[in-house]
Amino acid sequence: MIFYLHGFDATSPGNHEKMRQLQFIDPDVRLISYSTLHPKHDMQHLLKEVAKQMQYSDDPAPLMVGVGLGAYWAERIGFLNGLKSVLINPNLHPEETMQGKIDRPEEYADIANKCVSEFRLKNTHKAMCILSRMDEVLDSEASAAALKPYYPIEWDETQPHKFPLLAAHLPKIKAFKLG
């Protein structure tokens, strides 16, 4: 089972395409949707929804996959549920990068302060990160610097921020899920 967490653009047709591509790894791909606008509500909702969905699966190694803002959540929700996660062009600081797009960006900072201290250290090797050198939204070099001490980094030379084509990375994602 793969949980797919969309980015800030929840209605993008690219989400369906990414889910279709992920079905080459596991036919059971589940979209876990959230508001994107209310971080504290989103966190509670995502935790409940993932716990509920896990009750209906016997997969011994469920995987969280998120793109952009979805990767922010995949890392945290995956950690809190003991799941591996794949972070694709993660938005590591939405409290800074989403000013003017959401009602309460300060809630992301509050979530970070209330999260388990040094959660990335405790989550080492439970996530992998795929970064695009062509990300037009986020600084992928800064993301790599922040995540490299904890997670393996895979680079993509052509994909933009929304990362429409996962095909080149599917074998590595599958190996990570099964490993």
Coordinates of N, CA, C and O in Angstrom, one line a residue:
M1 N 0.8 -1.2 0.0 CA 0.0 0.0 0.0 C 0.9 1.2 0.0 O 1.9 1.3 0.7
I2 N 0.5 2.2 -0.8 CA 1.2 3.5 -0.9 C 0.2 4.6 -0.6 O -0.9 4.6 -1.2
F3 N 0.5 5.4 0.4 CA -0.3 6.6 0.6 C 0.3 7.7 -0.2 O 1.5 8.0 0.0
Y4 N -0.5 8.4 -1.0 CA 0.0 9.5 -1.8 C -0.6 10.8 -1.2 O -1.8 11.0 -1.1
L5 N 0.3 11.7 -0.9 CA 0.0 13.1 -0.4 C 0.3 14.1 -1.4 O 1.5 14.3 -1.8
H6 N -0.7 14.7 -1.9 CA -0.6 15.8 -3.0 C 0.1 17.0 -2.4 O 0.2 17.2 -1.2
G7 N 0.6 17.9 -3.2 CA 1.2 19.1 -2.8 C 0.1 20.2 -2.6 O -1.1 19.9 -2.5
F8 N 0.5 21.4 -2.6 CA -0.4 22.6 -2.3 C -1.5 22.6 -3.4 O -2.6 23.0 -3.1
D9 N -1.1 22.3 -4.6 CA -2.1 22.3 -5.7 C -2.9 21.0 -5.7 O -2.7 20.1 -6.5
A10 N -3.8 20.9 -4.8 CA -4.5 19.6 -4.6 C -5.4 19.2 -5.8 O -5.6 18.0 -6.0
T11 N -5.8 20.1 -6.6 CA -6.6 19.7 -7.8 C -5.9 19.5 -9.1 O -6.5 19.3 -10.1
S12 N -4.6 19.5 -9.0 CA -3.8 19.3 -10.2 C -4.1 17.9 -10.8 O -4.0 16.9 -10.1
P13 N -4.3 17.8 -12.2 CA -4.5 16.5 -12.8 C -3.2 15.7 -12.7 O -3.3 14.5 -12.8
G14 N -2.1 16.3 -12.4 CA -0.8 15.5 -12.3 C -0.9 14.6 -11.1 O -0.1 13.6 -11.1
N15 N -1.7 14.9 -10.1 CA -1.8 14.0 -8.9 C -2.3 12.6 -9.4 O -1.8 11.6 -8.9
H16 N -3.3 12.6 -10.2 CA -3.9 11.3 -10.7 C -2.8 10.5 -11.5 O -2.6 9.3 -11.3
E17 N -2.0 11.3 -12.3 CA -1.0 10.6 -13.1 C 0.1 10.1 -12.2 O 0.6 9.0 -12.4
K18 N 0.5 10.8 -11.2 CA 1.5 10.2 -10.3 C 1.0 9.0 -9.5 O 1.8 8.0 -9.4
M19 N -0.2 9.0 -9.1 CA -0.8 7.8 -8.5 C -0.8 6.6 -9.5 O -0.5 5.5 -9.1
R20 N -1.1 6.9 -10.7 CA -1.1 5.8 -11.7 C 0.3 5.3 -11.9 O 0.5 4.1 -12.0
Q21 N 1.3 6.1 -11.9 CA 2.7 5.7 -12.0 C 3.1 4.9 -10.8 O 3.8 3.8 -10.9
L22 N 2.7 5.3 -9.6 CA 3.0 4.5 -8.4 C 2.4 3.1 -8.3 O 2.9 2.3 -7.6
Q23 N 1.4 2.9 -9.1 CA 0.7 1.6 -9.2 C 1.6 0.6 -9.8 O 1.4 -0.6 -9.7
F24 N 2.7 1.0 -10.5 CA 3.7 0.0 -11.0 C 4.5 -0.6 -9.8 O 5.1 -1.6 -10.0
I25 N 4.5 0.1 -8.7 CA 5.2 -0.4 -7.5 C 4.2 -1.2 -6.7 O 4.6 -2.3 -6.2
D26 N 3.0 -0.7 -6.5 CA 2.0 -1.4 -5.7 C 0.7 -1.0 -6.2 O 0.4 0.2 -6.4
P27 N -0.2 -2.0 -6.5 CA -1.5 -1.6 -7.1 C -2.4 -0.9 -6.2 O -3.4 -0.2 -6.6
D28 N -2.1 -0.9 -4.9 CA -2.9 -0.3 -3.8 C -2.3 1.1 -3.5 O -1.5 1.2 -2.6
V29 N -2.7 2.1 -4.3 CA -2.3 3.5 -4.0 C -3.5 4.3 -3.6 O -4.5 4.3 -4.2
R30 N -3.3 4.9 -2.4 CA -4.5 5.7 -1.8 C -4.1 7.1 -1.7 O -3.1 7.5 -1.0
L31 N -5.0 8.0 -2.2 CA -4.8 9.4 -2.1 C -5.3 9.8 -0.7 O -6.5 9.4 -0.3
I32 N -4.5 10.5 0.1 CA -4.9 11.0 1.3 C -5.0 12.5 1.1 O -3.9 13.2 1.1
S33 N -6.2 13.1 1.0 CA -6.3 14.5 0.7 C -6.4 15.3 2.0 O -6.9 14.7 3.0
Y34 N -6.1 16.5 1.9 CA -6.2 17.4 3.1 C -6.4 18.8 2.6 O -6.3 19.1 1.4
S35 N -6.7 19.8 3.4 CA -7.1 21.1 3.0 C -6.0 21.9 2.4 O -6.2 22.8 1.5
T36 N -4.8 21.8 2.8 CA -3.6 22.6 2.5 C -3.6 24.0 3.1 O -2.6 24.7 3.1
L37 N -4.7 24.4 3.7 CA -4.9 25.8 4.2 C -4.8 25.9 5.7 O -4.6 27.0 6.2
H38 N -5.1 24.8 6.4 CA -5.2 24.9 7.9 C -4.3 23.8 8.5 O -4.7 22.7 8.8
P39 N -3.0 24.1 8.7 CA -2.0 23.1 9.1 C -2.4 22.3 10.3 O -2.2 21.1 10.3
K40 N -2.8 22.9 11.4 CA -3.2 22.1 12.6 C -4.3 21.1 12.3 O -4.2 20.0 12.7
H41 N -5.3 21.6 11.6 CA -6.4 20.7 11.2 C -5.9 19.6 10.3 O -6.2 18.4 10.4
D42 N -5.0 20.0 9.3 CA -4.5 19.0 8.4 C -3.7 17.9 9.1 O -3.9 16.7 8.8
M43 N -2.9 18.3 10.1 CA -2.1 17.3 10.8 C -3.0 16.3 11.5 O -2.8 15.0 11.4
Q44 N -4.0 16.7 12.2 CA -4.9 15.8 12.9 C -5.7 15.0 11.9 O -5.8 13.7 12.1
H45 N -6.1 15.5 10.8 CA -6.9 14.8 9.8 C -6.0 13.7 9.2 O -6.4 12.5 9.1
L46 N -4.8 14.1 8.8 CA -3.9 13.1 8.2 C -3.5 11.9 9.1 O -3.5 10.8 8.7
L47 N -3.3 12.2 10.4 CA -3.0 11.2 11.3 C -4.1 10.2 11.5 O -4.0 9.0 11.4
K48 N -5.3 10.7 11.6 CA -6.5 9.9 11.7 C -6.8 9.1 10.5 O -7.1 7.9 10.5
E49 N -6.7 9.7 9.3 CA -6.9 9.1 8.0 C -5.9 7.9 7.7 O -6.3 6.9 7.3
V50 N -4.7 8.2 8.0 CA -3.7 7.1 7.8 C -3.9 6.0 8.7 O -3.8 4.8 8.3
A51 N -4.2 6.2 10.0 CA -4.4 5.2 11.0 C -5.7 4.4 10.5 O -5.6 3.1 10.6
K52 N -6.7 5.0 10.0 CA -7.9 4.3 9.6 C -7.6 3.5 8.4 O -8.0 2.3 8.3
Q53 N -6.9 4.0 7.4 CA -6.6 3.3 6.2 C -5.7 2.0 6.5 O -5.8 1.0 5.8
M54 N -4.8 2.2 7.4 CA -3.9 1.1 7.8 C -4.6 -0.1 8.3 O -4.2 -1.3 8.2
Q55 N -5.8 0.1 8.9 CA -6.6 -1.0 9.4 C -7.2 -1.9 8.3 O -7.5 -3.0 8.6
Y56 N -7.3 -1.3 7.1 CA -7.8 -2.0 6.0 C -6.8 -2.6 5.1 O -7.1 -2.9 3.9
S57 N -5.6 -2.8 5.5 CA -4.5 -3.4 4.7 C -3.7 -4.3 5.5 O -3.5 -4.1 6.7
D58 N -3.2 -5.4 4.8 CA -2.3 -6.3 5.5 C -0.9 -6.1 5.0 O 0.0 -7.0 5.2
D59 N -0.6 -5.0 4.3 CA 0.7 -4.8 3.7 C 1.7 -4.6 4.9 O 1.5 -3.7 5.8
P60 N 2.8 -5.4 4.9 CA 3.7 -5.3 6.0 C 4.6 -4.0 5.9 O 5.3 -3.7 6.9
A61 N 4.6 -3.4 4.7 CA 5.5 -2.2 4.5 C 4.8 -1.1 3.8 O 5.2 -0.8 2.7
P62 N 3.8 -0.5 4.4 CA 3.1 0.6 3.7 C 4.1 1.8 3.5 O 5.1 1.9 4.3
L63 N 3.9 2.6 2.5 CA 4.9 3.6 2.2 C 4.1 4.9 2.0 O 3.0 4.9 1.4
M64 N 4.6 6.0 2.5 CA 4.1 7.4 2.3 C 4.9 8.0 1.2 O 6.1 8.0 1.2
V65 N 4.2 8.6 0.2 CA 4.9 9.4 -0.9 C 4.2 10.8 -0.9 O 3.0 10.8 -1.0
G66 N 5.0 11.8 -0.9 CA 4.5 13.1 -1.0 C 5.3 14.0 -1.8 O 6.5 13.8 -1.9
V67 N 4.6 15.0 -2.5 CA 5.3 15.9 -3.4 C 5.1 17.3 -2.8 O 4.0 17.7 -2.4
G68 N 6.2 18.1 -2.7 CA 6.1 19.5 -2.2 C 5.6 19.6 -0.8 O 6.2 19.0 0.1
L69 N 4.4 20.2 -0.6 CA 3.8 20.3 0.7 C 3.4 18.9 1.2 O 3.5 18.6 2.4
G70 N 3.0 18.0 0.3 CA 2.7 16.6 0.6 C 3.9 15.9 1.2 O 3.8 15.1 2.1
A71 N 5.1 16.3 0.8 CA 6.3 15.6 1.3 C 6.6 16.1 2.7 O 7.1 15.4 3.5
Y72 N 6.3 17.4 3.0 CA 6.4 17.9 4.4 C 5.6 17.0 5.3 O 6.0 16.6 6.3
W73 N 4.3 16.7 4.9 CA 3.4 15.9 5.7 C 3.9 14.4 5.7 O 3.8 13.7 6.7
A74 N 4.3 13.9 4.5 CA 4.7 12.5 4.4 C 5.8 12.2 5.4 O 5.9 11.1 6.1
E75 N 6.8 13.1 5.6 CA 7.9 12.9 6.5 C 7.4 12.8 7.9 O 7.7 11.9 8.7
R76 N 6.5 13.8 8.3 CA 6.0 13.8 9.7 C 5.0 12.7 10.0 O 5.1 12.0 11.0
I77 N 4.0 12.5 9.1 CA 3.0 11.5 9.4 C 3.6 10.1 9.3 O 3.3 9.2 10.1
G78 N 4.6 9.9 8.3 CA 5.3 8.7 8.2 C 6.0 8.4 9.5 O 6.0 7.3 10.1
F79 N 6.8 9.4 10.0 CA 7.5 9.2 11.3 C 6.6 8.8 12.4 O 6.8 7.9 13.2
L80 N 5.5 9.6 12.6 CA 4.6 9.3 13.7 C 3.9 8.0 13.6 O 3.4 7.5 14.6
N81 N 3.8 7.4 12.4 CA 3.1 6.1 12.2 C 4.1 5.0 12.0 O 3.7 3.9 11.7
G82 N 5.4 5.3 12.1 CA 6.4 4.3 11.9 C 6.5 3.8 10.5 O 6.9 2.6 10.3
L83 N 6.2 4.6 9.5 CA 6.2 4.2 8.1 C 7.4 4.8 7.4 O 7.8 5.9 7.7
K84 N 7.9 4.2 6.4 CA 8.9 4.8 5.5 C 8.2 5.8 4.6 O 7.0 5.7 4.3
S85 N 8.9 6.8 4.2 CA 8.4 7.8 3.3 C 9.3 8.2 2.2 O 10.5 8.2 2.4
V86 N 8.8 8.7 1.1 CA 9.5 9.2 0.0 C 9.1 10.7 -0.1 O 7.9 11.0 -0.3
L87 N 10.1 11.5 -0.1 CA 9.9 13.0 -0.1 C 10.4 13.5 -1.4 O 11.5 13.4 -1.7
I88 N 9.4 14.0 -2.2 CA 9.8 14.5 -3.6 C 9.7 16.0 -3.5 O 8.6 16.6 -3.2
N89 N 10.8 16.7 -3.8 CA 10.9 18.1 -3.7 C 10.1 18.7 -2.5 O 9.2 19.5 -2.6
P90 N 10.5 18.2 -1.3 CA 9.8 18.6 -0.1 C 9.8 20.1 0.2 O 10.9 20.7 0.1
N91 N 8.7 20.6 0.7 CA 8.6 22.0 1.2 C 8.9 21.9 2.7 O 8.1 21.6 3.5
L92 N 10.2 22.1 3.0 CA 10.6 22.0 4.4 C 10.2 23.1 5.3 O 10.2 22.9 6.5
H93 N 9.9 24.3 4.8 CA 9.6 25.4 5.6 C 8.4 26.1 5.1 O 8.5 27.3 4.6
P94 N 7.2 25.5 5.1 CA 6.0 26.2 4.5 C 5.7 27.4 5.3 O 5.0 28.3 4.7
E95 N 6.1 27.6 6.5 CA 5.8 28.8 7.2 C 6.5 30.0 6.6 O 6.0 31.1 6.7
E96 N 7.5 29.7 5.8 CA 8.2 30.8 5.1 C 7.8 30.8 3.6 O 7.6 31.9 3.0
T97 N 7.7 29.7 3.0 CA 7.5 29.6 1.5 C 6.0 29.8 1.1 O 5.8 30.0 -0.1
M98 N 5.1 29.7 2.1 CA 3.7 29.8 1.7 C 3.0 31.0 2.3 O 1.8 31.1 2.3
Q99 N 3.8 32.0 2.7 CA 3.3 33.3 3.1 C 2.3 33.8 2.0 O 2.7 33.8 0.8
G100 N 1.1 34.2 2.4 CA 0.2 34.8 1.4 C -0.7 33.7 0.7 O -1.6 34.0 0.1
K101 N -0.3 32.4 0.9 CA -1.1 31.4 0.2 C -2.0 30.7 1.2 O -3.0 30.1 0.8
I102 N -1.6 30.7 2.5 CA -2.5 30.0 3.5 C -2.8 31.0 4.6 O -2.1 32.0 4.8
D103 N -3.9 30.7 5.3 CA -4.4 31.6 6.4 C -3.4 31.7 7.6 O -3.2 32.8 8.1
R104 N -2.8 30.6 8.0 CA -2.0 30.7 9.2 C -0.7 30.0 9.0 O -0.5 28.9 9.6
P105 N 0.2 30.5 8.3 CA 1.5 29.9 8.1 C 2.3 29.6 9.4 O 3.1 28.7 9.5
E106 N 2.0 30.5 10.4 CA 2.7 30.3 11.7 C 2.4 29.0 12.3 O 3.2 28.5 13.2
E107 N 1.3 28.3 11.9 CA 1.0 27.0 12.5 C 2.0 26.0 12.1 O 2.2 25.0 12.9
Y108 N 2.6 26.1 11.0 CA 3.7 25.2 10.6 C 4.9 25.3 11.6 O 5.5 24.3 12.0
A109 N 5.2 26.5 12.0 CA 6.3 26.7 12.9 C 5.9 26.1 14.3 O 6.7 25.5 15.0
D110 N 4.7 26.3 14.7 CA 4.2 25.7 15.9 C 4.2 24.2 15.9 O 4.6 23.5 16.8
I111 N 3.8 23.6 14.7 CA 3.9 22.1 14.6 C 5.4 21.7 14.7 O 5.7 20.7 15.4
A112 N 6.3 22.4 14.1 CA 7.7 22.0 14.2 C 8.2 22.1 15.6 O 9.0 21.2 16.1
N113 N 7.8 23.1 16.4 CA 8.2 23.2 17.8 C 7.6 22.1 18.7 O 8.2 21.8 19.7
K114 N 6.4 21.6 18.3 CA 5.8 20.6 19.1 C 6.1 19.2 18.7 O 5.8 18.3 19.4
C115 N 6.8 19.1 17.6 CA 7.1 17.7 17.1 C 8.2 17.1 18.0 O 8.9 17.8 18.7
V116 N 8.4 15.8 17.9 CA 9.4 15.1 18.7 C 10.7 15.8 18.4 O 11.1 16.1 17.2
S117 N 11.5 16.1 19.4 CA 12.8 16.7 19.2 C 13.7 15.8 18.4 O 13.7 14.6 18.6
E118 N 14.4 16.4 17.5 CA 15.3 15.7 16.6 C 14.7 14.5 15.9 O 15.3 13.5 15.8
F119 N 13.4 14.7 15.4 CA 12.7 13.6 14.8 C 13.5 13.1 13.6 O 13.4 11.9 13.4
R120 N 14.2 13.9 12.9 CA 14.9 13.4 11.7 C 16.0 12.4 12.1 O 16.2 11.4 11.5
L121 N 16.7 12.7 13.2 CA 17.7 11.8 13.7 C 17.1 10.5 14.1 O 17.6 9.4 13.8
K122 N 15.9 10.5 14.7 CA 15.2 9.3 15.1 C 14.6 8.6 13.9 O 14.2 7.4 13.9
N123 N 14.5 9.3 12.8 CA 13.8 8.8 11.5 C 14.9 8.4 10.5 O 14.5 8.1 9.4
T124 N 16.2 8.5 10.8 CA 17.2 8.3 9.9 C 17.0 6.9 9.2 O 16.7 5.9 9.8
H125 N 17.2 7.0 7.8 CA 17.0 5.9 6.9 C 15.6 5.4 6.8 O 15.4 4.4 6.1
K126 N 14.6 6.1 7.3 CA 13.2 5.7 7.2 C 12.6 6.6 6.1 O 11.4 6.4 5.8
A127 N 13.3 7.4 5.4 CA 12.8 8.2 4.3 C 13.9 8.3 3.3 O 15.1 8.2 3.6
M128 N 13.5 8.5 2.1 CA 14.4 8.9 1.0 C 13.9 10.1 0.3 O 12.7 10.4 0.4
C129 N 14.8 10.9 -0.3 CA 14.4 12.2 -0.8 C 14.8 12.2 -2.3 O 15.9 11.8 -2.6
I130 N 13.9 12.7 -3.1 CA 14.1 12.9 -4.5 C 14.0 14.4 -4.8 O 12.9 15.0 -4.6
L131 N 15.1 15.0 -5.3 CA 15.1 16.4 -5.5 C 15.4 16.7 -7.0 O 16.2 16.0 -7.6
S132 N 14.7 17.7 -7.5 CA 14.9 18.1 -8.8 C 15.8 19.3 -8.9 O 15.6 20.3 -8.2
R133 N 16.8 19.2 -9.7 CA 17.7 20.4 -9.9 C 17.0 21.5 -10.6 O 17.4 22.6 -10.6
M134 N 15.9 21.2 -11.3 CA 15.1 22.2 -12.0 C 13.9 22.7 -11.3 O 13.0 23.3 -11.8
D135 N 13.9 22.5 -9.9 CA 12.8 23.0 -9.1 C 12.7 24.5 -9.2 O 13.6 25.2 -8.7
E136 N 11.6 25.0 -9.7 CA 11.4 26.4 -9.9 C 10.8 27.1 -8.7 O 10.6 28.3 -8.7
V137 N 10.4 26.3 -7.7 CA 9.7 26.8 -6.5 C 10.5 26.9 -5.3 O 10.5 27.8 -4.5
L138 N 11.3 25.8 -5.1 CA 12.1 25.7 -3.8 C 13.6 25.5 -4.1 O 14.0 25.1 -5.2
D139 N 14.4 25.8 -3.2 CA 15.9 25.7 -3.3 C 16.3 24.3 -3.0 O 16.4 23.9 -1.8
S140 N 16.5 23.5 -4.0 CA 16.7 22.1 -3.8 C 18.1 21.8 -3.1 O 18.3 20.9 -2.4
E141 N 19.0 22.7 -3.4 CA 20.4 22.6 -2.7 C 20.2 22.8 -1.2 O 20.8 22.1 -0.4
A142 N 19.4 23.7 -0.8 CA 19.1 23.9 0.7 C 18.4 22.7 1.3 O 18.7 22.3 2.4
S143 N 17.5 22.2 0.5 CA 16.8 21.0 1.0 C 17.7 19.8 1.1 O 17.7 19.1 2.1
A144 N 18.6 19.6 0.2 CA 19.6 18.6 0.2 C 20.5 18.7 1.4 O 20.8 17.8 2.2
A145 N 21.0 19.9 1.7 CA 21.8 20.2 2.8 C 21.1 19.9 4.2 O 21.8 19.3 5.1
A146 N 19.8 20.2 4.2 CA 19.1 19.9 5.5 C 18.8 18.4 5.7 O 18.8 17.9 6.8
L147 N 18.6 17.7 4.6 CA 18.2 16.3 4.7 C 19.3 15.3 4.6 O 19.1 14.1 5.0
K148 N 20.4 15.6 3.9 CA 21.4 14.7 3.6 C 22.0 13.9 4.9 O 22.3 12.8 4.8
P149 N 22.1 14.6 6.0 CA 22.6 13.9 7.2 C 21.7 12.7 7.6 O 22.1 11.8 8.4
Y150 N 20.4 12.7 7.1 CA 19.5 11.7 7.7 C 19.0 10.7 6.6 O 18.6 9.6 6.9
Y151 N 18.8 11.2 5.4 CA 18.2 10.4 4.3 C 19.0 10.4 3.1 O 19.7 11.4 2.7
P152 N 18.9 9.3 2.3 CA 19.6 9.3 1.0 C 18.9 10.3 0.1 O 17.7 10.4 0.1
I153 N 19.7 10.9 -0.7 CA 19.2 11.9 -1.7 C 19.4 11.4 -3.1 O 20.5 11.0 -3.5
E154 N 18.3 11.4 -3.9 CA 18.4 11.1 -5.3 C 18.1 12.4 -6.1 O 17.2 13.1 -5.8
W155 N 18.9 12.6 -7.1 CA 18.8 13.8 -7.9 C 18.1 13.5 -9.2 O 18.4 12.5 -9.8
D156 N 17.3 14.4 -9.7 CA 16.7 14.4 -11.0 C 17.1 15.6 -11.7 O 17.0 16.7 -11.2
E157 N 17.5 15.5 -13.0 CA 18.1 16.6 -13.7 C 17.1 17.3 -14.6 O 17.4 18.4 -15.1
T158 N 15.8 16.8 -14.7 CA 14.9 17.4 -15.7 C 13.5 17.8 -15.1 O 12.9 18.7 -15.7
Q159 N 13.1 17.2 -14.1 CA 11.7 17.4 -13.6 C 11.6 18.8 -12.9 O 12.5 19.2 -12.2
P160 N 10.4 19.4 -13.1 CA 10.1 20.7 -12.4 C 9.6 20.3 -11.0 O 9.5 19.2 -10.6
H161 N 9.2 21.3 -10.2 CA 8.8 21.2 -8.8 C 7.7 20.1 -8.7 O 7.7 19.3 -7.8
K162 N 6.6 20.2 -9.5 CA 5.5 19.2 -9.4 C 5.9 17.8 -9.8 O 5.1 16.9 -9.5
F163 N 7.0 17.6 -10.4 CA 7.5 16.3 -10.7 C 6.5 15.3 -11.4 O 6.2 14.3 -10.8
P164 N 6.1 15.7 -12.6 CA 5.1 14.9 -13.2 C 5.5 13.5 -13.6 O 4.6 12.6 -13.7
L165 N 6.8 13.2 -13.9 CA 7.2 11.9 -14.4 C 8.1 11.2 -13.3 O 9.2 11.6 -13.2
L166 N 7.5 10.2 -12.7 CA 8.3 9.5 -11.7 C 9.0 8.3 -12.2 O 9.8 7.6 -11.5
A167 N 8.7 7.9 -13.5 CA 9.2 6.6 -14.1 C 10.7 6.3 -13.8 O 11.0 5.2 -13.4
A168 N 11.5 7.3 -14.0 CA 13.0 7.0 -13.8 C 13.3 6.6 -12.3 O 14.3 6.0 -12.1
H169 N 12.4 7.0 -11.4 CA 12.7 6.8 -10.0 C 11.9 5.6 -9.4 O 12.1 5.2 -8.2
L170 N 11.0 5.0 -10.2 CA 10.2 4.0 -9.6 C 10.9 2.8 -9.1 O 10.6 2.2 -8.1
P171 N 12.0 2.3 -9.8 CA 12.8 1.2 -9.3 C 13.4 1.5 -7.9 O 13.4 0.6 -7.1
K172 N 13.9 2.7 -7.8 CA 14.5 3.0 -6.5 C 13.4 3.1 -5.4 O 13.7 2.7 -4.2
I173 N 12.3 3.7 -5.7 CA 11.2 3.8 -4.8 C 10.7 2.4 -4.3 O 10.5 2.1 -3.2
K174 N 10.6 1.5 -5.3 CA 10.2 0.1 -5.0 C 11.2 -0.6 -4.1 O 10.8 -1.2 -3.2
A175 N 12.5 -0.5 -4.5 CA 13.5 -1.1 -3.7 C 13.5 -0.5 -2.2 O 13.7 -1.3 -1.3
F176 N 13.3 0.8 -2.1 CA 13.2 1.4 -0.8 C 12.0 0.9 0.0 O 12.1 0.5 1.2
K177 N 10.9 0.7 -0.6 CA 9.7 0.2 0.0 C 9.9 -1.2 0.5 O 9.5 -1.5 1.6
L178 N 10.5 -2.0 -0.3 CA 10.7 -3.4 0.0 C 11.9 -3.7 0.9 O 11.9 -4.8 1.5
G179 N 12.8 -2.8 0.9 CA 14.1 -3.0 1.6 C 14.0 -2.8 3.1 O 13.1 -2.5 3.7

